[in-house]
Coordinates of C-alpha atoms and ligand atoms in Angstrom, one line a residue:
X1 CA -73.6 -200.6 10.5
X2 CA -75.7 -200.7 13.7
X3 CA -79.2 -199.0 13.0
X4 CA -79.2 -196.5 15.5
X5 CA -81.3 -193.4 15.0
X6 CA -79.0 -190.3 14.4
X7 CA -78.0 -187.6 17.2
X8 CA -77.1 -183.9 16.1
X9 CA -73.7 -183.0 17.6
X10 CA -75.5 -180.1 19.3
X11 CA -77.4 -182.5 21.4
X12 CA -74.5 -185.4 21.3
X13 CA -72.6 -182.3 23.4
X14 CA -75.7 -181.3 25.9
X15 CA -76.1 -184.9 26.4
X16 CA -76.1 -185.9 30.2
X17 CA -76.5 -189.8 30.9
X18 CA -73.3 -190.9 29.3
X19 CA -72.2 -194.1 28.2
X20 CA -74.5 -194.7 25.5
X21 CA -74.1 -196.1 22.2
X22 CA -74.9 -193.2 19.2
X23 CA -74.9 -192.3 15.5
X24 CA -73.5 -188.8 14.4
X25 CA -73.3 -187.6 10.8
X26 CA -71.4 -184.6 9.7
X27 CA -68.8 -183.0 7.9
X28 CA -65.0 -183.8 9.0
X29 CA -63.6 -180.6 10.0
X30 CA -59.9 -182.5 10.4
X31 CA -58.7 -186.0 11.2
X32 CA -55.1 -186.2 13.2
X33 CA -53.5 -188.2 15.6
X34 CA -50.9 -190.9 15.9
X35 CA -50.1 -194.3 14.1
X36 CA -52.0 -196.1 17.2
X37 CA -55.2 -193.9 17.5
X38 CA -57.0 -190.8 15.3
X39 CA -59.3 -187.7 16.4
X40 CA -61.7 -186.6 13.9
X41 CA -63.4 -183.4 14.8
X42 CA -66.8 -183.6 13.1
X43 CA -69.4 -180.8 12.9
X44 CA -73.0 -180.9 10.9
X45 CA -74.1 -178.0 11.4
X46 CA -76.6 -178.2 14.5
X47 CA -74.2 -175.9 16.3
X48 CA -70.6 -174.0 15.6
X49 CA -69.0 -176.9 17.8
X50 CA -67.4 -179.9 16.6
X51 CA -67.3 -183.5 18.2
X52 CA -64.4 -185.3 18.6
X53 CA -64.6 -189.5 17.1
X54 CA -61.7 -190.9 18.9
X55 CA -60.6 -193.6 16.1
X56 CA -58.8 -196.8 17.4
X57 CA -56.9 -197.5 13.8
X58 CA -56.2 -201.2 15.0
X59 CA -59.9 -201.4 14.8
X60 CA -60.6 -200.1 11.1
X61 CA -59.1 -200.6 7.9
X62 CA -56.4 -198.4 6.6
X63 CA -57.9 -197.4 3.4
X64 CA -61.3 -196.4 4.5
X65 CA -59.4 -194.1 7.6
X66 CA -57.0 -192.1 4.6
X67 CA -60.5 -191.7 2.8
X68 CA -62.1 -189.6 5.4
X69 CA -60.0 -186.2 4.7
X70 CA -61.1 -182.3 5.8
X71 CA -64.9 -182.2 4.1
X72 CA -65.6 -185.6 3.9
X73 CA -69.1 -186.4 4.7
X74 CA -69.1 -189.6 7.4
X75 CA -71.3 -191.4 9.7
X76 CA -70.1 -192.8 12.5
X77 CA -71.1 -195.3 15.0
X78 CA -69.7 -195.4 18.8
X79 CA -69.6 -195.1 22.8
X80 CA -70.1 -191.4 23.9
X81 CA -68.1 -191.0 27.2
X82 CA -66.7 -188.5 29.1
X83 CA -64.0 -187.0 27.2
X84 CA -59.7 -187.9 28.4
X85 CA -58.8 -185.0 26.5
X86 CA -59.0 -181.2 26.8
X87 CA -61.2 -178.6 25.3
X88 CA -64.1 -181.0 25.1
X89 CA -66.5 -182.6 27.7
X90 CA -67.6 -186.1 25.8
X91 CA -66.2 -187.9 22.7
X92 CA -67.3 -190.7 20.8
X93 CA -65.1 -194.0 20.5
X94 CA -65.8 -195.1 17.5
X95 CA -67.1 -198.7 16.4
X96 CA -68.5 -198.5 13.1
X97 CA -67.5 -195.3 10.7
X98 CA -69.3 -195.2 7.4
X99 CA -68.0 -192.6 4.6
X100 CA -70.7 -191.3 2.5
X101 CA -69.0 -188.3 0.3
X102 CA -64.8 -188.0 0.2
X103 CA -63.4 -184.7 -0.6
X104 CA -59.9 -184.8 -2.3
X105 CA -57.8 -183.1 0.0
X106 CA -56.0 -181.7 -3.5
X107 CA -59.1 -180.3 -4.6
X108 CA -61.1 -179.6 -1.5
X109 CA -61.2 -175.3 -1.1
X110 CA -62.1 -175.4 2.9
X111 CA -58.8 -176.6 3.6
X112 CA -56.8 -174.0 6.2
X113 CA -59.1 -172.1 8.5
X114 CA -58.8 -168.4 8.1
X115 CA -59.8 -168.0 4.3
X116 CA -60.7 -163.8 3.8
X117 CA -64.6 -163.2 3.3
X118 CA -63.7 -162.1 0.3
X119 CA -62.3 -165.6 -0.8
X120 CA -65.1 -167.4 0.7
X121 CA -67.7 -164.9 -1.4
X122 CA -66.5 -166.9 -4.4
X123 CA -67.3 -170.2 -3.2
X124 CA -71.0 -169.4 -1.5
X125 CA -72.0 -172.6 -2.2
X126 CA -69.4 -174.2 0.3
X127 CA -69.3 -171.4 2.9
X128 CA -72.1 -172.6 4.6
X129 CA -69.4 -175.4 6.2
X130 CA -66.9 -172.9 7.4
X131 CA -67.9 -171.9 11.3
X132 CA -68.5 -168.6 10.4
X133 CA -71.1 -169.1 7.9
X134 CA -72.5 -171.7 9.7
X135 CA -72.8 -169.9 12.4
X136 CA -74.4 -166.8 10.4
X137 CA -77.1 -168.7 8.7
X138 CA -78.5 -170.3 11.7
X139 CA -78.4 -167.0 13.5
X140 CA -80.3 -165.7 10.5
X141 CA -82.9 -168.6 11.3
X142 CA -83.7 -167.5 15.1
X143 CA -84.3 -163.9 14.0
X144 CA -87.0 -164.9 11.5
X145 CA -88.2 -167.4 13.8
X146 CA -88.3 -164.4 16.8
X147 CA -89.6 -161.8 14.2
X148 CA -93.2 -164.3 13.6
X149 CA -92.6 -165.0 17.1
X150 CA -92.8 -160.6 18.2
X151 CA -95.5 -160.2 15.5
X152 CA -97.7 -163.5 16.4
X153 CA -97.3 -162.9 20.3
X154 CA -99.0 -159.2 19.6
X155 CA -101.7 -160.6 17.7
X156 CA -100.6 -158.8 14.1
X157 CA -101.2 -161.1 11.2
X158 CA -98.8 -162.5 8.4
X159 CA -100.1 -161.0 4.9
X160 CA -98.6 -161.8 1.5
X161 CA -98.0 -159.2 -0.5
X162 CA -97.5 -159.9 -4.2
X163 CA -93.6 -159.6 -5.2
X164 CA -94.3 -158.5 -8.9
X165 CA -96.3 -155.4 -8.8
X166 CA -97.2 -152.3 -11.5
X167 CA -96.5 -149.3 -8.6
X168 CA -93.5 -147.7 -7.3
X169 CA -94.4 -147.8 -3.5
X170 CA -91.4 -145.9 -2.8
X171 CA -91.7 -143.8 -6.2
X172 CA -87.7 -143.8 -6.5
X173 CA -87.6 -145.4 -9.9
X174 CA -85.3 -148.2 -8.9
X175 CA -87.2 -151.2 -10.0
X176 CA -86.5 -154.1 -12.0
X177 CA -88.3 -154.6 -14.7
X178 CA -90.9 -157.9 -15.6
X179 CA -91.4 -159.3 -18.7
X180 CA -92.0 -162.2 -21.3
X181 CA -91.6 -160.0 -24.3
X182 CA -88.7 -160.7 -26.7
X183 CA -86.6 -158.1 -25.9
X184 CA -85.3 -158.0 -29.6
X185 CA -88.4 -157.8 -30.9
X186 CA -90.6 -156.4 -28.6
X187 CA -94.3 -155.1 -30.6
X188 CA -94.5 -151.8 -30.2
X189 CA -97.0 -149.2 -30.1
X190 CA -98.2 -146.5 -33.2
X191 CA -96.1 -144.2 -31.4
X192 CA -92.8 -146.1 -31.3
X193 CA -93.1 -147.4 -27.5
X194 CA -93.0 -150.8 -26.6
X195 CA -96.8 -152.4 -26.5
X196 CA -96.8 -154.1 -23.0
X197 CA -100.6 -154.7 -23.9
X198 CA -99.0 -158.0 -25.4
X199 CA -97.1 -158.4 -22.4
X200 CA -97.7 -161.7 -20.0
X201 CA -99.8 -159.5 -17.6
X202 CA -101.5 -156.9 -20.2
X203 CA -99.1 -153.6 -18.6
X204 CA -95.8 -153.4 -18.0
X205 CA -94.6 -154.5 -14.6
X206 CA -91.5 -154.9 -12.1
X207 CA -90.3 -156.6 -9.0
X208 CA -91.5 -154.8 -5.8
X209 CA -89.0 -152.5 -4.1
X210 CA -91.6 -152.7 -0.7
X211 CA -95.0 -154.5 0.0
X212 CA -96.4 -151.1 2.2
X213 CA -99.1 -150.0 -0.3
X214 CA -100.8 -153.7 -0.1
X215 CA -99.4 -153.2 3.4
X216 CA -101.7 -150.4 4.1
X217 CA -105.0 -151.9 2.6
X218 CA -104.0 -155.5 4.9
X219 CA -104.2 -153.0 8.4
X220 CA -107.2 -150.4 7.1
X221 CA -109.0 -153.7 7.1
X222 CA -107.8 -156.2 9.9
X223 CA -106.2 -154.0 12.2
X224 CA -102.1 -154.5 12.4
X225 CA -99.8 -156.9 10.0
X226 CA -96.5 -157.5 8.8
X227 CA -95.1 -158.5 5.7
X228 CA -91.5 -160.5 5.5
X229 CA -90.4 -161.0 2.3
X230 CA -88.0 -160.7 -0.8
X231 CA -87.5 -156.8 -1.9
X232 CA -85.5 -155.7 -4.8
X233 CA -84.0 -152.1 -5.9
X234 CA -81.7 -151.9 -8.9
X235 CA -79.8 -149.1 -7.2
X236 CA -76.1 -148.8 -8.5
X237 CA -75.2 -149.0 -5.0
X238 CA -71.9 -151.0 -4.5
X239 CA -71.9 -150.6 -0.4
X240 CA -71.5 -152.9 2.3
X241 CA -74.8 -152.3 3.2
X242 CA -77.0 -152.6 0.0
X243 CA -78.3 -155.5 -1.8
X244 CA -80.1 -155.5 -4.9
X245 CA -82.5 -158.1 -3.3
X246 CA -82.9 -158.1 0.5
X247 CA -85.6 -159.0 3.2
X248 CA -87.6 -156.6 4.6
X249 CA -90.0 -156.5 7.4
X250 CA -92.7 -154.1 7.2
X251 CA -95.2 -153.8 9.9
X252 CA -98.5 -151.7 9.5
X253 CA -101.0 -151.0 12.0
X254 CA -104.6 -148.7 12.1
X255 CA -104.4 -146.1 14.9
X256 CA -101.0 -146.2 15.3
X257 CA -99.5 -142.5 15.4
X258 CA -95.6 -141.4 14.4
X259 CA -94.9 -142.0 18.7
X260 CA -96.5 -145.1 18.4
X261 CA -94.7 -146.2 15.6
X262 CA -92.0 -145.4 17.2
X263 CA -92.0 -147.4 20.4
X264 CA -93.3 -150.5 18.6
X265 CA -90.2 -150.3 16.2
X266 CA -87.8 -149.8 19.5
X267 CA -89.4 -152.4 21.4
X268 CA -89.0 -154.9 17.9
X269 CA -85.7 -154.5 17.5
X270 CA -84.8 -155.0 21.5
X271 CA -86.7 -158.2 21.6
X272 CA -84.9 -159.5 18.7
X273 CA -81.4 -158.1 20.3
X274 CA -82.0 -160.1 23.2
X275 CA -83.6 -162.9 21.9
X276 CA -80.2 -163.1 19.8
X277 CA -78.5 -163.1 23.1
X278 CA -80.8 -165.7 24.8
X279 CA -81.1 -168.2 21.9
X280 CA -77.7 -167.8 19.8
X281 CA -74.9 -167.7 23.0
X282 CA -72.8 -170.3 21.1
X283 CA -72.6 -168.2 17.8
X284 CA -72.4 -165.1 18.8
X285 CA -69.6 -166.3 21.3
X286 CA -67.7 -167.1 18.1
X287 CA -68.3 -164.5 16.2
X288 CA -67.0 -162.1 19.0
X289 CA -64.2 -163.9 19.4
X290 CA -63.3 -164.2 16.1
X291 CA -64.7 -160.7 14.4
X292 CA -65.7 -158.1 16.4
X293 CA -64.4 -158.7 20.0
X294 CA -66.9 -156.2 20.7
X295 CA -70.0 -157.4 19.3
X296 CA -71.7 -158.9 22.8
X297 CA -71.6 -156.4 24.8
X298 CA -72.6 -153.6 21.9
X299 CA -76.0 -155.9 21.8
X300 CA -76.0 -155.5 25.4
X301 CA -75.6 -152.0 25.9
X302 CA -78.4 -151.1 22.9
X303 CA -81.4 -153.3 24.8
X304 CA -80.2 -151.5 27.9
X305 CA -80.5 -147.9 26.5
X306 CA -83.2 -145.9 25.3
X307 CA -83.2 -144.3 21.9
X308 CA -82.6 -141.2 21.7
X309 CA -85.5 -139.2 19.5
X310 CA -84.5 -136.2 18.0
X311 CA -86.5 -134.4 14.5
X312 CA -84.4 -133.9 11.3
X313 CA -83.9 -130.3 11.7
X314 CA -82.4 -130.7 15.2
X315 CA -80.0 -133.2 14.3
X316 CA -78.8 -131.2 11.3
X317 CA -78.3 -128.5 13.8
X318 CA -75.9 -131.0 15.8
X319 CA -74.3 -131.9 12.4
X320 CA -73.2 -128.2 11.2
X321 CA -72.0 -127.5 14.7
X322 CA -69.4 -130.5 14.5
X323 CA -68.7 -129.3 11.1
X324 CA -68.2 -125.9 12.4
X325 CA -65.8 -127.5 15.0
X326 CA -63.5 -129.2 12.2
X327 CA -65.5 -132.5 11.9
X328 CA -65.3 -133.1 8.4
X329 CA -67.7 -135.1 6.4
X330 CA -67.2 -136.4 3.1
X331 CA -70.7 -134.9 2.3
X332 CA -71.3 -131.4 3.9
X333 CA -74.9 -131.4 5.3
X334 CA -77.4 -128.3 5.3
X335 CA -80.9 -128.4 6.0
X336 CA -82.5 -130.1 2.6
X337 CA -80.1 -132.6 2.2
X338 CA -80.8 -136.4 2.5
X339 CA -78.7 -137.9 5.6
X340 CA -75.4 -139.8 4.4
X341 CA -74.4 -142.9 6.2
X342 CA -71.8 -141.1 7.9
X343 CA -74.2 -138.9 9.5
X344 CA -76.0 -141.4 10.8
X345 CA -73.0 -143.0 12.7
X346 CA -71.7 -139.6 13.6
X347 CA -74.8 -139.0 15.9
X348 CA -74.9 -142.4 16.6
X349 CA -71.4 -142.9 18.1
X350 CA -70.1 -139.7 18.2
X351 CA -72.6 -137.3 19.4
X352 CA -75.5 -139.3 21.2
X353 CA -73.3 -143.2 21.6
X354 CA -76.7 -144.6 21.5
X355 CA -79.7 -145.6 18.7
X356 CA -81.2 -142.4 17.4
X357 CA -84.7 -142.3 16.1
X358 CA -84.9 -139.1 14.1
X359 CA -88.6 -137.7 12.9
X360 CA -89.7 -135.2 10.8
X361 CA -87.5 -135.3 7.5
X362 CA -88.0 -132.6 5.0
X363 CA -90.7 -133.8 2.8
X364 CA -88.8 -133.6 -1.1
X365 CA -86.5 -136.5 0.6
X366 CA -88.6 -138.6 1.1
X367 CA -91.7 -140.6 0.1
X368 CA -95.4 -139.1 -1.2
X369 CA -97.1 -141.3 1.4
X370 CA -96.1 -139.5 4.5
X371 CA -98.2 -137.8 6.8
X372 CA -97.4 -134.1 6.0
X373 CA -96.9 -131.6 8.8
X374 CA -98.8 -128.2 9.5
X375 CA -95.1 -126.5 8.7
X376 CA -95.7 -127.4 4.9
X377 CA -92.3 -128.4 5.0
X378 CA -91.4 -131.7 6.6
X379 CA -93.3 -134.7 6.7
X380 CA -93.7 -137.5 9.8
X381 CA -91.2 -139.8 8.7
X382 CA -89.1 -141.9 11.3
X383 CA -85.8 -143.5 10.5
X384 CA -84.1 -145.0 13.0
X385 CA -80.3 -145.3 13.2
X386 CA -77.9 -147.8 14.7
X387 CA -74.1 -148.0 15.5
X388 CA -71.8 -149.3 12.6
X389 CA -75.4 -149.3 10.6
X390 CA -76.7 -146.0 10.0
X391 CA -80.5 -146.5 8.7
X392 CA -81.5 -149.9 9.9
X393 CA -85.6 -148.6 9.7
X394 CA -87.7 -146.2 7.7
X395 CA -90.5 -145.8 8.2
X396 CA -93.8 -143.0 8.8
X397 CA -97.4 -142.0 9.8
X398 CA -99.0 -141.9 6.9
X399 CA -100.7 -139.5 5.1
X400 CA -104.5 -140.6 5.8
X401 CA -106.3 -137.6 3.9
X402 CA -107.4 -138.1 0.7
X403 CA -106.9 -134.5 -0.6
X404 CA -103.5 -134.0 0.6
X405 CA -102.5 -137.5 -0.5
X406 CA -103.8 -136.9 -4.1
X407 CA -102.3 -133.3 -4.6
X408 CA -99.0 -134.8 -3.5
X409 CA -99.3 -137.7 -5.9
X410 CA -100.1 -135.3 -8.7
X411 CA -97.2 -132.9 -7.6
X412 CA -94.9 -135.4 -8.2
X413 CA -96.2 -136.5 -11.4
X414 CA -97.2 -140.6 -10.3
X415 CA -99.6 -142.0 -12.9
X416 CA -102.7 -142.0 -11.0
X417 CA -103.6 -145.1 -13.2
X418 CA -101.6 -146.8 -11.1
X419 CA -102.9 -145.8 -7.8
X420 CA -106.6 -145.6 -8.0
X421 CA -107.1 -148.5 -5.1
X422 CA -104.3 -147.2 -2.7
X423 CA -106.6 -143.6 -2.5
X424 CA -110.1 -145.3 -2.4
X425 CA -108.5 -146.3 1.2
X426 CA -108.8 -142.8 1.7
X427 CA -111.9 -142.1 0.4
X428 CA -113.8 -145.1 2.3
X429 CA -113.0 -145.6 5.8
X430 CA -110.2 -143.7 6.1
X431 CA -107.6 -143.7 9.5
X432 CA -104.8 -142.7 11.2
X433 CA -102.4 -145.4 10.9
X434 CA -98.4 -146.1 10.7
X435 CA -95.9 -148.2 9.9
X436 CA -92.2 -149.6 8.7
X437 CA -89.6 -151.3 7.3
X438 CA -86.7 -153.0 8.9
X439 CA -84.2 -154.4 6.4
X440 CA -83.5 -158.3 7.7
X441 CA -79.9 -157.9 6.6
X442 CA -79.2 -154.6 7.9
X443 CA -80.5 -156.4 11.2
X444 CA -78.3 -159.1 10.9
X445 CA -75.3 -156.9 10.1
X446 CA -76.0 -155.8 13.8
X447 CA -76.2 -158.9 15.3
X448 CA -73.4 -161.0 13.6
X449 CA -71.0 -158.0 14.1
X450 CA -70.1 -158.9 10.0
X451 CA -69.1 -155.8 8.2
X452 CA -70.3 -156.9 4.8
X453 CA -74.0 -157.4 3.9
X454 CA -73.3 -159.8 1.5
X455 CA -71.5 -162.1 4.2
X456 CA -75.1 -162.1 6.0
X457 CA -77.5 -163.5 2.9
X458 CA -77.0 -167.3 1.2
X459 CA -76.3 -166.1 -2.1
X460 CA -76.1 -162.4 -2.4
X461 CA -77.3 -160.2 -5.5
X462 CA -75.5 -157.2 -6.1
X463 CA -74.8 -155.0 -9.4
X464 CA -72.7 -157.4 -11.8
X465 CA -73.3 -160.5 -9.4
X466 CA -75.4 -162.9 -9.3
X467 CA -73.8 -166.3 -9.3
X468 CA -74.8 -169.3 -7.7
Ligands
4AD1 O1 -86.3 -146.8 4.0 P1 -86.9 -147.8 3.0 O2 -86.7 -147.5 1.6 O3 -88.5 -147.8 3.4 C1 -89.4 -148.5 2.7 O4 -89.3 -149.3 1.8 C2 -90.8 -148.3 3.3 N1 -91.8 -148.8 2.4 C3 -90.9 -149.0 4.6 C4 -92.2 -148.9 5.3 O5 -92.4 -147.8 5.8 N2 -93.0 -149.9 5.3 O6 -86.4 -149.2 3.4 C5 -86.6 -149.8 4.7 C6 -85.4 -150.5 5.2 C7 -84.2 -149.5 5.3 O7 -84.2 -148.8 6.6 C8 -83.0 -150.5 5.3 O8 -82.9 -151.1 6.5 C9 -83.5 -151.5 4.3 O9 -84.9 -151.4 4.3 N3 -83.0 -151.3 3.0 C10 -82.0 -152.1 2.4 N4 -81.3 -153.1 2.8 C11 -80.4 -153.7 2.0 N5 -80.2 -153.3 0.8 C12 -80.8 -152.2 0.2 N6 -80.6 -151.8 -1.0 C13 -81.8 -151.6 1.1 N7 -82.7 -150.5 0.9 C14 -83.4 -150.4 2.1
MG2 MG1 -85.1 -145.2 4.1

């Protein structure tokens, strides 16, 4: 074969000065045609579009042409020139073809297009080659890229917050547990208890459910940063939306109060909206043609609107009146109780048909950290809500004096031990300051217009899965 550097089929299709000889290497979609000539449509993942190798058979021998079936991995050699046919603008005659990988057509489980989510769940490690998944993983890409982009561009610095961790930042007890001990014979204590002073780290300790408290100390020190990383909750939740490990943003900046908060998060998640819709037109093209016909001009409509902001206690109110009016929920809502997701869409889509950023949640729902209120009852929490979503941020002001802070950790019975240098930031130096977390998947639920979170991670971990 010619040595000829290789061209992506994204830039094989943008390119202008025709006529050229090139090298493409991909995946074979599907190979048809006649006894005379053959059309392979080839795609390797630069972009949801395929190029078409137009194959002269007198040209190539017979054996190594039946060889290159749906899946096969080739590289092939030719002229790119304007294309005779329809549907694409250049195709490459082909001079040299190569087959590096064959996949038996008998065996091969890409075979028909239109395999369920559901089917293509059980092969994850092969869905990345169907359009769809291609198509969500590079879109996953851009919105990391865009979210170091945002962060970078305002002068908030990447921290690393440690992934295995002896607190429970959001004190909800839904944490997977760390350890080297032999869980069949673990060396326990006088009193019966496992001794995790023979642990690996001297203490017992989990995966982190949120990197906020290290969070807090990065911004009471260098002003505003963000964390992006792993998260995990073992929270029996079987939903589309939950994952027992998922990516979280979480932003934290000094001086920031709960209206700062929340125009940073607003203005976050309409940069990434349109940079979605500036850098990923190809994609999202296909996935509203082929999944949510409605999914480009939703993104359009929520970076042209402005979120509504309305506290707890008035949105309840809105709730009980539809309720009043025959709306009925699955879960009947009073004052007290934690928002379900069909709340959330309700004022969403029903009631205000826009984002809804709602403040000041009753304090027992939600965590010790928040800034309490003069009311003694709610705290300044923010959680903003998005059509087909529900929560897709929570977030708070924070609770920045030390008294307060400690009586609420001691109300709710949180072993100090493990807290001592979260409150010294409150007793030296201590500031106003905010911040968040946006879910990356819940994001990209948004964006892709998918319905499933686990069609919007690699390899998804949920309760009783984790293959591949
Ligand atoms: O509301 P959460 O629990 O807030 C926190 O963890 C705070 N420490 C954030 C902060 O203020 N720095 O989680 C934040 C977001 C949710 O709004 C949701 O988008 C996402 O994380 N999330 C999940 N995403 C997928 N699967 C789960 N099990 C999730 N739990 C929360
Ligand atoms: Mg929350």
């Amino acid at each position: 074969m010619e040595n000829i550097r290789r061209t992506s089929v994204a830039d094989a299709l943008s390119a202008k000065g025709e006529n050229q000889v090139i090298n493409v290497k991909g995946w074979v979609r599907s190979r048809r045609g006649n006894k005379n000539v053959n059309f392979i449509a080839l795609n390797d993942g630069s972009t949801v579009n395929t190029i078409q190798i137009v194959v002269d058979l007198a040209r190539f021998d017979e054996t190594l042409i039946k060889s290159i079936a749906t899946g096969a991995c080739i590289s092939a050699v030719g002229n790119l020139v304007e294309s005779q046919g329809k549907g694409q603008s250049v195709e490459i005659q082909a001079t040299d073809i190569t087959v590096y990988g064959e996949a038996d057509p008998l065996e091969y489980p890409l075979q028909k297009k239109g395999h369920t989510l559901e089917y293509l769940r059980t092969i994850a490690h092969l869905r990345p080659r169907t359009n769809t998944f291609g198509a969500v993983l590079r879109m996953r890409h851009h919105m990391a890229f865009a979210i170091h982009k945002f962060f970078n561009d305002r002068r908030f610095f990447y921290l690393h917050t440690p992934l295995i961790t002896s607190s429970d930042a959001e004190g909800a007890g839904q944490m997977f547990q760390v350890t080297t001990l032999d869980l069949a014979n673990a060396p326990k204590t006088d009193d019966g208890k496992i001794d995790y002073s023979q642990d690996f780290f001297g203490k017992s300790t989990r995966l982190t459910v949120s990197g906020q408290l290290e969070g807090e100390l990065g911004a009471l020190a260098i002003g505003q940063i963000y964390t992006f990383g792993p998260t995990f909750r073992a929270e029996e939740s079987n939903t589309p939306r939950h994952l027992a490990e998922f990516w979280m943003i979480e932003p934290e900046m000094a001086f920031y109060d709960i209206n700062d908060n929340m125009d940073l998060a607003e203005d976050f998640l309409k940069y990434l909206i349109r940079y979605a819709l500036d850098n990923c037109q190809d994609d999202l093209r296909f996935l509203n043609d082929h999944w949510d016909n409605e999914l480009i001009t939703r993104l359009q409509s929520v970076v042209a609107e402005n979120f509504a902001r309305v506290t707890y206690t008035e949105g309840i109110k809105i709730l009980e009146e539809a309720q009043a009016n025959g709306v009925k929920f699955e879960f009947p809502v009073s004052w007290g109780t934690d928002l379900q997701s069909e709340h959330e869409r309700f004022l969403v889509e029903q009631h205000f048909r826009r984002p809804v950023i709602l403040t000041d949640y009753p304090k027992e729902i939600k965590a010790f950290y928040m800034k309490q209120n003069d009311d003694g009852k709610t705290v300044r929490a923010m959680d903003v809500l998005f059509p087909r979503i529900g929560e897709i941020i929570g977030g708070s002001e924070r609770e920045a004096d030390y008294d307060k802070l400690k009586t609420r950790i001691d109300q709710l019975g949180i072993p100090m031990k493990d807290m001592w240098w979260y409150l010294d930031t409150r007793r030296f130096g201590s500031a106003p300051h905010s911040g968040f977390g946006l879910g990356f998947e819940r994001l990209l639920l948004f964006v892709t217009g998918m319905q499933n979170i686990r069609d919007v991670i690699p390899f998804p971990r949920t309760p009783k899965n984790a293959e591949f």
